[in-house]
Amino acid sequence: MLTKILRIDEVHKNETAIREAGEIIKAGGLVAFPTETVYGLGGDALNPASSRKIYEAKGRPSDNPLIVHITDMEALPAIVKSVPETAKKLADAFWPGPLTMIMEKSALVPKETTGGLDTVAVRMPSDAVALAFIRAAGGYVAAPSANRSGRPSPTRAAYVAQDMNGRIEMILDGGDATLGLESTIVDLTVEPPVILRPGFITGEMLRQKLGRVEEDRTLFSDDSGQAPKAPGMKYRHYAPKGELVIVKGAAETVTDYINEQLAGERRNHKKTGVIATDETVAGYRADVPRSVGKRADATAAAKGLYRILREFDDEGVDLIYSESFDGEGVSQAVMNRLLKAAGHKVINV
Ligand code: TXA
Ligand code: MG
């Protein structure tokens, strides 16, 4: 299959391309598209054959449910059993945007899309290209992140192409994703609601609207022994090809410890990478040192993390050391992804 890549600079100037992408979805094909979080691998959410194709293209186990993307609240009642009050409040506050809500599904949504579950994950993205594309595709687009299973989520079209060339009909290139980390997922089928994946819409923001909201602490910390609640969380995700280790401690101690390790690895002819910050990056003697930005700027870290992980892959890095990102809000989302990429390997110094 030849994968067509179409650059979309502005929706109103590229209507033909967006219409063409929509037709591919309606005909049961797959199109990768930009969202404000990461690129999605889209198919018709109401067509079981399309969802099966998504799993195949991703190389993903078919018990891992997909997120259904919509463009307006009028689309919601048809795919859920009933619209919970909590969903209305959160939609008012955070849709369109980087929030996914889990609700009881209606019969319209095939089990292939929900990985066999009776619940469905729904998100209304804010990206203009995403919205125009979903509309052109009929209003219900199932989309996981557009990476091959086990690779970091793609934040630009070139990364989608690396993973998906020849496997899907089209890639809509809308430039770099503005946020760079996947949406917050909140389960509204339980009382109180539970955050299954941290993101830009933080626990604090959700609590302001709903009162009590629980956070599964295992999502943010390295002391996880508990089974994850989102089926996708059980798979090793966002994994770079090299081994990744997080080093926690006082800034200077961390730098000294990592440099000691790097010296040893060099003697073993290993290619090394470091994930650091603007304040510390110059102090590392790694083959591929990378900064995620200023330490205080978690938003920059969120935006750069997956790009940096892919750069290590491209450079053939064998071993990566990362500083730790501790803090509230978006830092927690960054740390959650980093811990998963590291397979929870953390060294306290
Ligand atoms: O920002 C995002 O959410 C991106 C963009 C493309 O919208 N999408 C994304 O999809 O990250 P994906 O498939 O990579 O991650 C979806 C996560 C998986 O961990 C999956 O297990 C969980 O959502 N999920 C989906 N439906 C669920 C359900 N009904 N119950 C519990 N977890 C669910
Ligand atoms: Mg994903």
GROMACS .gro file of C-alpha atoms and ligand atoms in nm:
model
  383
    1MET     CA    1   0.000   0.000   0.000
    2LEU     CA    2   0.125   0.347  -0.087
    3THR     CA    3   0.081   0.593   0.200
    4LYS     CA    4  -0.012   0.938   0.077
    5ILE     CA    5   0.120   1.226   0.291
    6LEU     CA    6  -0.072   1.553   0.259
    7ARG     CA    7   0.042   1.874   0.424
    8ILE     CA    8  -0.244   2.076   0.577
    9ASP     CA    9  -0.145   2.434   0.650
   10GLU     CA   10  -0.488   2.575   0.702
   11VAL     CA   11  -0.817   2.390   0.700
   12HIS     CA   12  -0.998   2.631   0.469
   13LYS     CA   13  -0.717   2.613   0.212
   14ASN     CA   14  -0.702   2.234   0.212
   15GLU     CA   15  -1.065   2.133   0.195
   16THR     CA   16  -1.010   1.890  -0.092
   17ALA     CA   17  -0.743   1.700   0.101
   18ILE     CA   18  -0.960   1.680   0.411
   19ARG     CA   19  -1.256   1.560   0.206
   20GLU     CA   20  -1.036   1.292   0.049
   21ALA     CA   21  -0.921   1.180   0.396
   22GLY     CA   22  -1.284   1.162   0.513
   23GLU     CA   23  -1.377   0.946   0.214
   24ILE     CA   24  -1.099   0.699   0.298
   25ILE     CA   25  -1.243   0.655   0.650
   26LYS     CA   26  -1.599   0.613   0.517
   27ALA     CA   27  -1.471   0.343   0.282
   28GLY     CA   28  -1.316   0.153   0.575
   29GLY     CA   29  -0.955   0.274   0.535
   30LEU     CA   30  -0.710   0.434   0.779
   31VAL     CA   31  -0.581   0.792   0.801
   32ALA     CA   32  -0.332   0.931   1.056
   33PHE     CA   33  -0.417   1.285   1.163
   34PRO     CA   34  -0.281   1.556   1.395
   35THR     CA   35  -0.439   1.638   1.729
   36GLU     CA   36  -0.322   1.886   1.994
   37THR     CA   37  -0.183   1.595   2.203
   38VAL     CA   38  -0.022   1.345   1.960
   39TYR     CA   39  -0.101   1.212   1.612
   40GLY     CA   40  -0.390   0.964   1.597
   41LEU     CA   41  -0.435   0.658   1.372
   42GLY     CA   42  -0.796   0.702   1.261
   43GLY     CA   43  -1.061   0.462   1.139
   44ASP     CA   44  -1.443   0.458   1.137
   45ALA     CA   45  -1.532   0.397   1.504
   46LEU     CA   46  -1.866   0.239   1.410
   47ASN     CA   47  -1.716  -0.010   1.164
   48PRO     CA   48  -1.575  -0.325   1.329
   49ALA     CA   49  -1.357  -0.402   1.025
   50SER     CA   50  -1.189  -0.060   1.054
   51SER     CA   51  -1.103  -0.117   1.419
   52ARG     CA   52  -0.954  -0.456   1.333
   53LYS     CA   53  -0.738  -0.283   1.071
   54ILE     CA   54  -0.617  -0.031   1.331
   55TYR     CA   55  -0.495  -0.311   1.560
   56GLU     CA   56  -0.322  -0.475   1.267
   57ALA     CA   57  -0.148  -0.157   1.150
   58LYS     CA   58  -0.030  -0.077   1.503
   59GLY     CA   59   0.071  -0.432   1.586
   60ARG     CA   60  -0.141  -0.387   1.896
   61PRO     CA   61  -0.329  -0.657   2.092
   62SER     CA   62  -0.702  -0.629   2.012
   63ASP     CA   63  -0.806  -0.624   2.380
   64ASN     CA   64  -0.664  -0.273   2.410
   65PRO     CA   65  -0.961  -0.036   2.355
   66LEU     CA   66  -0.958   0.268   2.122
   67ILE     CA   67  -1.064   0.627   2.192
   68VAL     CA   68  -1.364   0.751   1.989
   69HIS     CA   69  -1.311   1.109   1.869
   70ILE     CA   70  -1.610   1.340   1.814
   71THR     CA   71  -1.652   1.707   1.722
   72ASP     CA   72  -1.962   1.821   1.914
   73MET     CA   73  -2.182   1.731   2.210
   74GLU     CA   74  -2.472   1.637   1.978
   75ALA     CA   75  -2.266   1.334   1.871
   76LEU     CA   76  -2.230   1.196   2.225
   77PRO     CA   77  -2.576   1.052   2.315
   78ALA     CA   78  -2.570   0.804   2.024
   79ILE     CA   79  -2.256   0.625   2.144
   80VAL     CA   80  -2.318   0.613   2.521
   81LYS     CA   81  -2.596   0.454   2.728
   82SER     CA   82  -2.669   0.789   2.886
   83VAL     CA   83  -2.470   1.108   2.927
   84PRO     CA   84  -2.367   1.138   3.294
   85GLU     CA   85  -2.398   1.479   3.465
   86THR     CA   86  -2.026   1.455   3.538
   87ALA     CA   87  -1.955   1.429   3.165
   88LYS     CA   88  -2.163   1.739   3.091
   89LYS     CA   89  -1.971   1.940   3.350
   90LEU     CA   90  -1.632   1.825   3.227
   91ALA     CA   91  -1.725   1.877   2.862
   92ASP     CA   92  -1.837   2.232   2.942
   93ALA     CA   93  -1.505   2.305   3.104
   94PHE     CA   94  -1.251   2.106   2.901
   95TRP     CA   95  -1.391   2.006   2.558
   96PRO     CA   96  -1.268   2.048   2.298
   97GLY     CA   97  -0.934   1.959   2.456
   98PRO     CA   98  -0.695   1.697   2.595
   99LEU     CA   99  -0.947   1.505   2.809
  100THR     CA  100  -1.087   1.155   2.744
  101MET     CA  101  -1.392   1.034   2.938
  102ILE     CA  102  -1.494   0.671   2.989
  103MET     CA  103  -1.869   0.604   2.986
  104GLU     CA  104  -2.105   0.307   2.938
  105LYS     CA  105  -2.128   0.241   2.563
  106SER     CA  106  -2.442   0.212   2.350
  107ALA     CA  107  -2.511  -0.075   2.108
  108LEU     CA  108  -2.397   0.148   1.820
  109VAL     CA  109  -2.031   0.112   1.920
  110PRO     CA  110  -1.891  -0.226   1.815
  111LYS     CA  111  -1.696  -0.434   2.068
  112GLU     CA  112  -1.405  -0.436   1.825
  113THR     CA  113  -1.363  -0.064   1.894
  114THR     CA  114  -1.379  -0.101   2.274
  115GLY     CA  115  -1.159  -0.408   2.297
  116GLY     CA  116  -1.456  -0.616   2.413
  117LEU     CA  117  -1.552  -0.375   2.695
  118ASP     CA  118  -1.903  -0.240   2.768
  119THR     CA  119  -1.752   0.104   2.817
  120VAL     CA  120  -1.626   0.353   2.560
  121ALA     CA  121  -1.356   0.621   2.580
  122VAL     CA  122  -1.460   0.951   2.415
  123ARG     CA  123  -1.259   1.262   2.335
  124MET     CA  124  -1.331   1.589   2.153
  125PRO     CA  125  -0.994   1.723   2.033
  126SER     CA  126  -0.935   2.097   1.985
  127ASP     CA  127  -0.697   2.082   1.688
  128ALA     CA  128  -0.863   2.247   1.384
  129VAL     CA  129  -0.738   1.985   1.134
  130ALA     CA  130  -0.858   1.704   1.362
  131LEU     CA  131  -1.205   1.856   1.390
  132ALA     CA  132  -1.242   1.915   1.014
  133PHE     CA  133  -1.118   1.563   0.939
  134ILE     CA  134  -1.350   1.391   1.191
  135ARG     CA  135  -1.644   1.587   1.047
  136ALA     CA  136  -1.550   1.482   0.692
  137ALA     CA  137  -1.517   1.121   0.812
  138GLY     CA  138  -1.875   1.102   0.939
  139GLY     CA  139  -1.833   1.219   1.298
  140TYR     CA  140  -1.694   0.916   1.485
  141VAL     CA  141  -1.325   0.841   1.442
  142ALA     CA  142  -1.160   0.570   1.652
  143ALA     CA  143  -0.794   0.652   1.704
  144PRO     CA  144  -0.510   0.530   1.918
  145SER     CA  145  -0.180   0.716   1.902
  146ALA     CA  146  -0.032   0.663   1.554
  147ASN     CA  147   0.283   0.477   1.663
  148ARG     CA  148   0.365   0.111   1.616
  149SER     CA  149   0.296  -0.067   1.945
  150GLY     CA  150   0.583  -0.014   2.191
  151ARG     CA  151   0.720   0.301   2.022
  152PRO     CA  152   0.682   0.655   2.159
  153SER     CA  153   0.364   0.834   2.049
  154PRO     CA  154   0.434   1.044   1.736
  155THR     CA  155   0.431   1.422   1.777
  156ARG     CA  156   0.490   1.500   1.408
  157ALA     CA  157   0.397   1.351   1.070
  158ALA     CA  158   0.752   1.233   0.992
  159TYR     CA  159   0.740   1.010   1.301
  160VAL     CA  160   0.405   0.867   1.194
  161ALA     CA  161   0.560   0.791   0.855
  162GLN     CA  162   0.855   0.612   1.022
  163ASP     CA  163   0.612   0.373   1.193
  164MET     CA  164   0.320   0.355   0.947
  165ASN     CA  165   0.453   0.397   0.593
  166GLY     CA  166   0.295   0.134   0.368
  167ARG     CA  167   0.049   0.026   0.641
  168ILE     CA  168  -0.218   0.298   0.608
  169GLU     CA  169  -0.378   0.494   0.322
  170MET     CA  170  -0.295   0.850   0.427
  171ILE     CA  171  -0.117   1.081   0.673
  172LEU     CA  172  -0.245   1.435   0.724
  173ASP     CA  173   0.056   1.649   0.818
  174GLY     CA  174  -0.052   1.937   1.041
  175GLY     CA  175   0.291   2.018   1.183
  176ASP     CA  176   0.415   1.954   1.537
  177ALA     CA  177   0.158   1.862   1.803
  178THR     CA  178   0.122   2.157   2.039
  179LEU     CA  179   0.109   1.957   2.365
  180GLY     CA  180   0.309   1.641   2.287
  181LEU     CA  181   0.162   1.405   2.552
  182GLU     CA  182  -0.158   1.202   2.529
  183SER     CA  183  -0.487   1.317   2.684
  184THR     CA  184  -0.587   1.275   3.047
  185ILE     CA  185  -0.822   0.975   3.083
  186VAL     CA  186  -1.092   0.984   3.350
  187ASP     CA  187  -1.328   0.694   3.421
  188LEU     CA  188  -1.680   0.827   3.485
  189THR     CA  189  -1.839   0.481   3.527
  190VAL     CA  190  -1.724   0.465   3.890
  191GLU     CA  191  -1.802   0.688   4.188
  192PRO     CA  192  -1.589   0.884   4.260
  193PRO     CA  193  -1.438   0.913   3.908
  194VAL     CA  194  -1.083   0.783   3.870
  195ILE     CA  195  -0.796   0.919   3.659
  196LEU     CA  196  -0.654   0.632   3.454
  197ARG     CA  197  -0.388   0.835   3.273
  198PRO     CA  198  -0.253   1.175   3.386
  199GLY     CA  199  -0.221   1.460   3.136
  200PHE     CA  200  -0.263   1.834   3.088
  201ILE     CA  201  -0.608   1.833   3.249
  202THR     CA  202  -0.482   1.768   3.601
  203GLY     CA  203  -0.651   1.603   3.901
  204GLU     CA  204  -0.679   1.947   4.058
  205MET     CA  205  -0.869   2.082   3.754
  206LEU     CA  206  -1.108   1.785   3.753
  207ARG     CA  207  -1.171   1.816   4.127
  208GLN     CA  208  -1.262   2.181   4.085
  209LYS     CA  209  -1.552   2.071   3.861
  210LEU     CA  210  -1.658   1.739   4.020
  211GLY     CA  211  -1.549   1.748   4.382
  212ARG     CA  212  -1.397   1.410   4.459
  213VAL     CA  213  -1.180   1.249   4.191
  214GLU     CA  214  -0.935   0.972   4.268
  215GLU     CA  215  -0.592   0.936   4.121
  216ASP     CA  216  -0.439   0.598   4.097
  217ARG     CA  217  -0.108   0.679   4.273
  218THR     CA  218   0.063   0.397   4.084
  219LEU     CA  219   0.035   0.616   3.773
  220PHE     CA  220   0.273   0.878   3.909
  221SER     CA  221   0.517   0.693   4.127
  222ASP     CA  222   0.768   0.412   4.098
  223ASP     CA  223   0.624   0.203   4.382
  224SER     CA  224   0.365   0.032   4.165
  225GLY     CA  225   0.276  -0.325   4.244
  226GLN     CA  226  -0.091  -0.275   4.163
  227ALA     CA  227  -0.255  -0.383   3.837
  228PRO     CA  228  -0.335  -0.086   3.609
  229LYS     CA  229  -0.702  -0.012   3.534
  230ALA     CA  230  -0.676   0.110   3.172
  231PRO     CA  231  -0.610  -0.204   2.967
  232GLY     CA  232  -0.345  -0.017   2.769
  233MET     CA  233  -0.146   0.049   3.082
  234LYS     CA  234  -0.046  -0.315   3.117
  235TYR     CA  235   0.168  -0.309   2.804
  236ARG     CA  236   0.522  -0.170   2.805
  237HIS     CA  237   0.466   0.159   2.624
  238TYR     CA  238   0.659   0.456   2.492
  239ALA     CA  239   0.968   0.240   2.494
  240PRO     CA  240   1.288   0.362   2.335
  241LYS     CA  241   1.508   0.093   2.178
  242GLY     CA  242   1.787   0.161   2.428
  243GLU     CA  243   1.758   0.087   2.798
  244LEU     CA  244   1.630   0.383   3.002
  245VAL     CA  245   1.706   0.444   3.369
  246ILE     CA  246   1.573   0.734   3.581
  247VAL     CA  247   1.806   0.877   3.845
  248LYS     CA  248   1.648   1.054   4.143
  249GLY     CA  249   1.818   1.276   4.398
  250ALA     CA  250   1.975   1.618   4.455
  251ALA     CA  251   2.076   1.783   4.123
  252GLU     CA  252   2.452   1.768   4.175
  253THR     CA  253   2.451   1.413   4.309
  254VAL     CA  254   2.245   1.303   4.009
  255THR     CA  255   2.486   1.462   3.759
  256ASP     CA  256   2.791   1.309   3.935
  257TYR     CA  257   2.631   0.964   3.951
  258ILE     CA  258   2.524   0.969   3.585
  259ASN     CA  259   2.868   1.088   3.467
  260GLU     CA  260   3.032   0.804   3.660
  261GLN     CA  261   2.801   0.554   3.489
  262LEU     CA  262   2.863   0.716   3.149
  263ALA     CA  263   3.240   0.676   3.187
  264GLY     CA  264   3.192   0.304   3.254
  265GLU     CA  265   2.958   0.261   2.958
  266ARG     CA  266   3.204   0.435   2.728
  267ARG     CA  267   3.469   0.182   2.824
  268ASN     CA  268   3.218  -0.088   2.722
  269HIS     CA  269   3.174   0.090   2.384
  270LYS     CA  270   2.809   0.163   2.456
  271LYS     CA  271   2.647   0.468   2.298
  272THR     CA  272   2.486   0.676   2.570
  273GLY     CA  273   2.212   0.938   2.599
  274VAL     CA  274   2.100   1.169   2.878
  275ILE     CA  275   1.766   1.341   2.938
  276ALA     CA  276   1.846   1.660   3.127
  277THR     CA  277   1.732   2.022   3.162
  278ASP     CA  278   1.869   2.354   3.036
  279GLU     CA  279   2.027   2.409   3.378
  280THR     CA  280   2.220   2.079   3.379
  281VAL     CA  281   2.267   1.949   3.023
  282ALA     CA  282   2.614   2.100   2.966
  283GLY     CA  283   2.747   1.904   3.263
  284TYR     CA  284   2.693   1.558   3.111
  285ARG     CA  285   2.956   1.366   2.917
  286ALA     CA  286   2.711   1.157   2.713
  287ASP     CA  287   2.724   1.084   2.339
  288VAL     CA  288   2.375   1.229   2.295
  289PRO     CA  289   2.285   1.478   2.571
  290ARG     CA  290   1.938   1.629   2.538
  291SER     CA  291   1.752   1.897   2.732
  292VAL     CA  292   1.375   1.898   2.770
  293GLY     CA  293   1.389   2.272   2.852
  294LYS     CA  294   1.397   2.470   3.174
  295ARG     CA  295   1.344   2.257   3.486
  296ALA     CA  296   1.047   2.467   3.597
  297ASP     CA  297   0.873   2.431   3.259
  298ALA     CA  298   0.686   2.098   3.265
  299THR     CA  299   0.492   2.198   2.954
  300ALA     CA  300   0.815   2.214   2.753
  301ALA     CA  301   0.921   1.874   2.890
  302ALA     CA  302   0.584   1.728   2.786
  303LYS     CA  303   0.623   1.867   2.438
  304GLY     CA  304   0.980   1.746   2.387
  305LEU     CA  305   0.993   1.408   2.559
  306TYR     CA  306   0.871   1.177   2.280
  307ARG     CA  307   1.079   1.359   2.017
  308ILE     CA  308   1.390   1.308   2.231
  309LEU     CA  309   1.313   0.938   2.284
  310ARG     CA  310   1.283   0.893   1.907
  311GLU     CA  311   1.609   1.083   1.850
  312PHE     CA  312   1.789   0.834   2.076
  313ASP     CA  313   1.646   0.552   1.862
  314ASP     CA  314   1.761   0.724   1.541
  315GLU     CA  315   2.112   0.776   1.685
  316GLY     CA  316   2.133   0.411   1.790
  317VAL     CA  317   2.173   0.492   2.161
  318ASP     CA  318   2.213   0.177   2.378
  319LEU     CA  319   2.166   0.326   2.723
  320ILE     CA  320   1.985   0.638   2.843
  321TYR     CA  321   1.997   0.807   3.183
  322SER     CA  322   1.724   1.054   3.272
  323GLU     CA  323   1.687   1.309   3.544
  324SER     CA  324   1.366   1.274   3.746
  325PHE     CA  325   1.074   1.518   3.712
  326ASP     CA  326   0.897   1.553   4.041
  327GLY     CA  327   0.619   1.798   4.103
  328GLU     CA  328   0.246   1.847   4.068
  329GLY     CA  329   0.025   1.891   3.762
  330VAL     CA  330   0.184   1.841   3.421
  331SER     CA  331   0.510   1.716   3.582
  332GLN     CA  332   0.315   1.413   3.699
  333ALA     CA  333   0.211   1.336   3.342
  334VAL     CA  334   0.571   1.367   3.224
  335MET     CA  335   0.696   1.142   3.505
  336ASN     CA  336   0.421   0.886   3.433
  337ARG     CA  337   0.536   0.852   3.069
  338LEU     CA  338   0.903   0.848   3.167
  339LEU     CA  339   0.845   0.572   3.424
  340LYS     CA  340   0.665   0.365   3.162
  341ALA     CA  341   0.939   0.419   2.906
  342ALA     CA  342   1.192   0.311   3.171
  343GLY     CA  343   0.988   0.005   3.267
  344HIS     CA  344   0.991   0.163   3.618
  345LYS     CA  345   1.370   0.140   3.651
  346VAL     CA  346   1.457   0.413   3.904
  347ILE     CA  347   1.782   0.461   4.096
  348ASN     CA  348   1.776   0.677   4.409
  349VAL     CA  349   2.110   0.845   4.473
  350TXA     O1  350  -0.436   1.212   2.331
  350TXA     C1  351  -0.484   1.101   2.308
  350TXA     O2  352  -0.564   1.046   2.385
  350TXA     C2  353  -0.440   1.031   2.178
  350TXA     C3  354  -0.496   1.112   2.061
  350TXA     C4  355  -0.474   1.046   1.929
  350TXA     O3  356  -0.631   1.140   2.083
  350TXA     N1  357  -0.486   0.896   2.176
  350TXA     C5  358  -0.433   0.797   2.252
  350TXA     O4  359  -0.487   0.671   2.231
  350TXA     O5  360  -0.344   0.817   2.333
  350TXA     P1  361  -0.418   0.536   2.282
  350TXA     O6  362  -0.497   0.427   2.224
  350TXA     O7  363  -0.274   0.537   2.252
  350TXA     O8  364  -0.442   0.535   2.437
  350TXA     C6  365  -0.574   0.515   2.486
  350TXA     C7  366  -0.573   0.457   2.625
  350TXA     C8  367  -0.524   0.313   2.630
  350TXA     O9  368  -0.438   0.297   2.741
  350TXA     C9  369  -0.655   0.234   2.650
  350TXA    O10  370  -0.635   0.116   2.720
  350TXA    C10  371  -0.738   0.334   2.729
  350TXA    O11  372  -0.707   0.457   2.670
  350TXA     N2  373  -0.883   0.309   2.709
  350TXA    C11  374  -0.955   0.323   2.595
  350TXA     N3  375  -1.083   0.286   2.614
  350TXA    C12  376  -1.094   0.248   2.743
  350TXA    C13  377  -1.201   0.200   2.823
  350TXA     N4  378  -1.322   0.181   2.773
  350TXA     N5  379  -1.176   0.172   2.953
  350TXA    C14  380  -1.052   0.192   3.006
  350TXA     N6  381  -0.946   0.237   2.934
  350TXA    C15  382  -0.966   0.265   2.805
  351MG      MG  383  -0.076   0.503   2.263
   0.00000   0.00000   0.00000
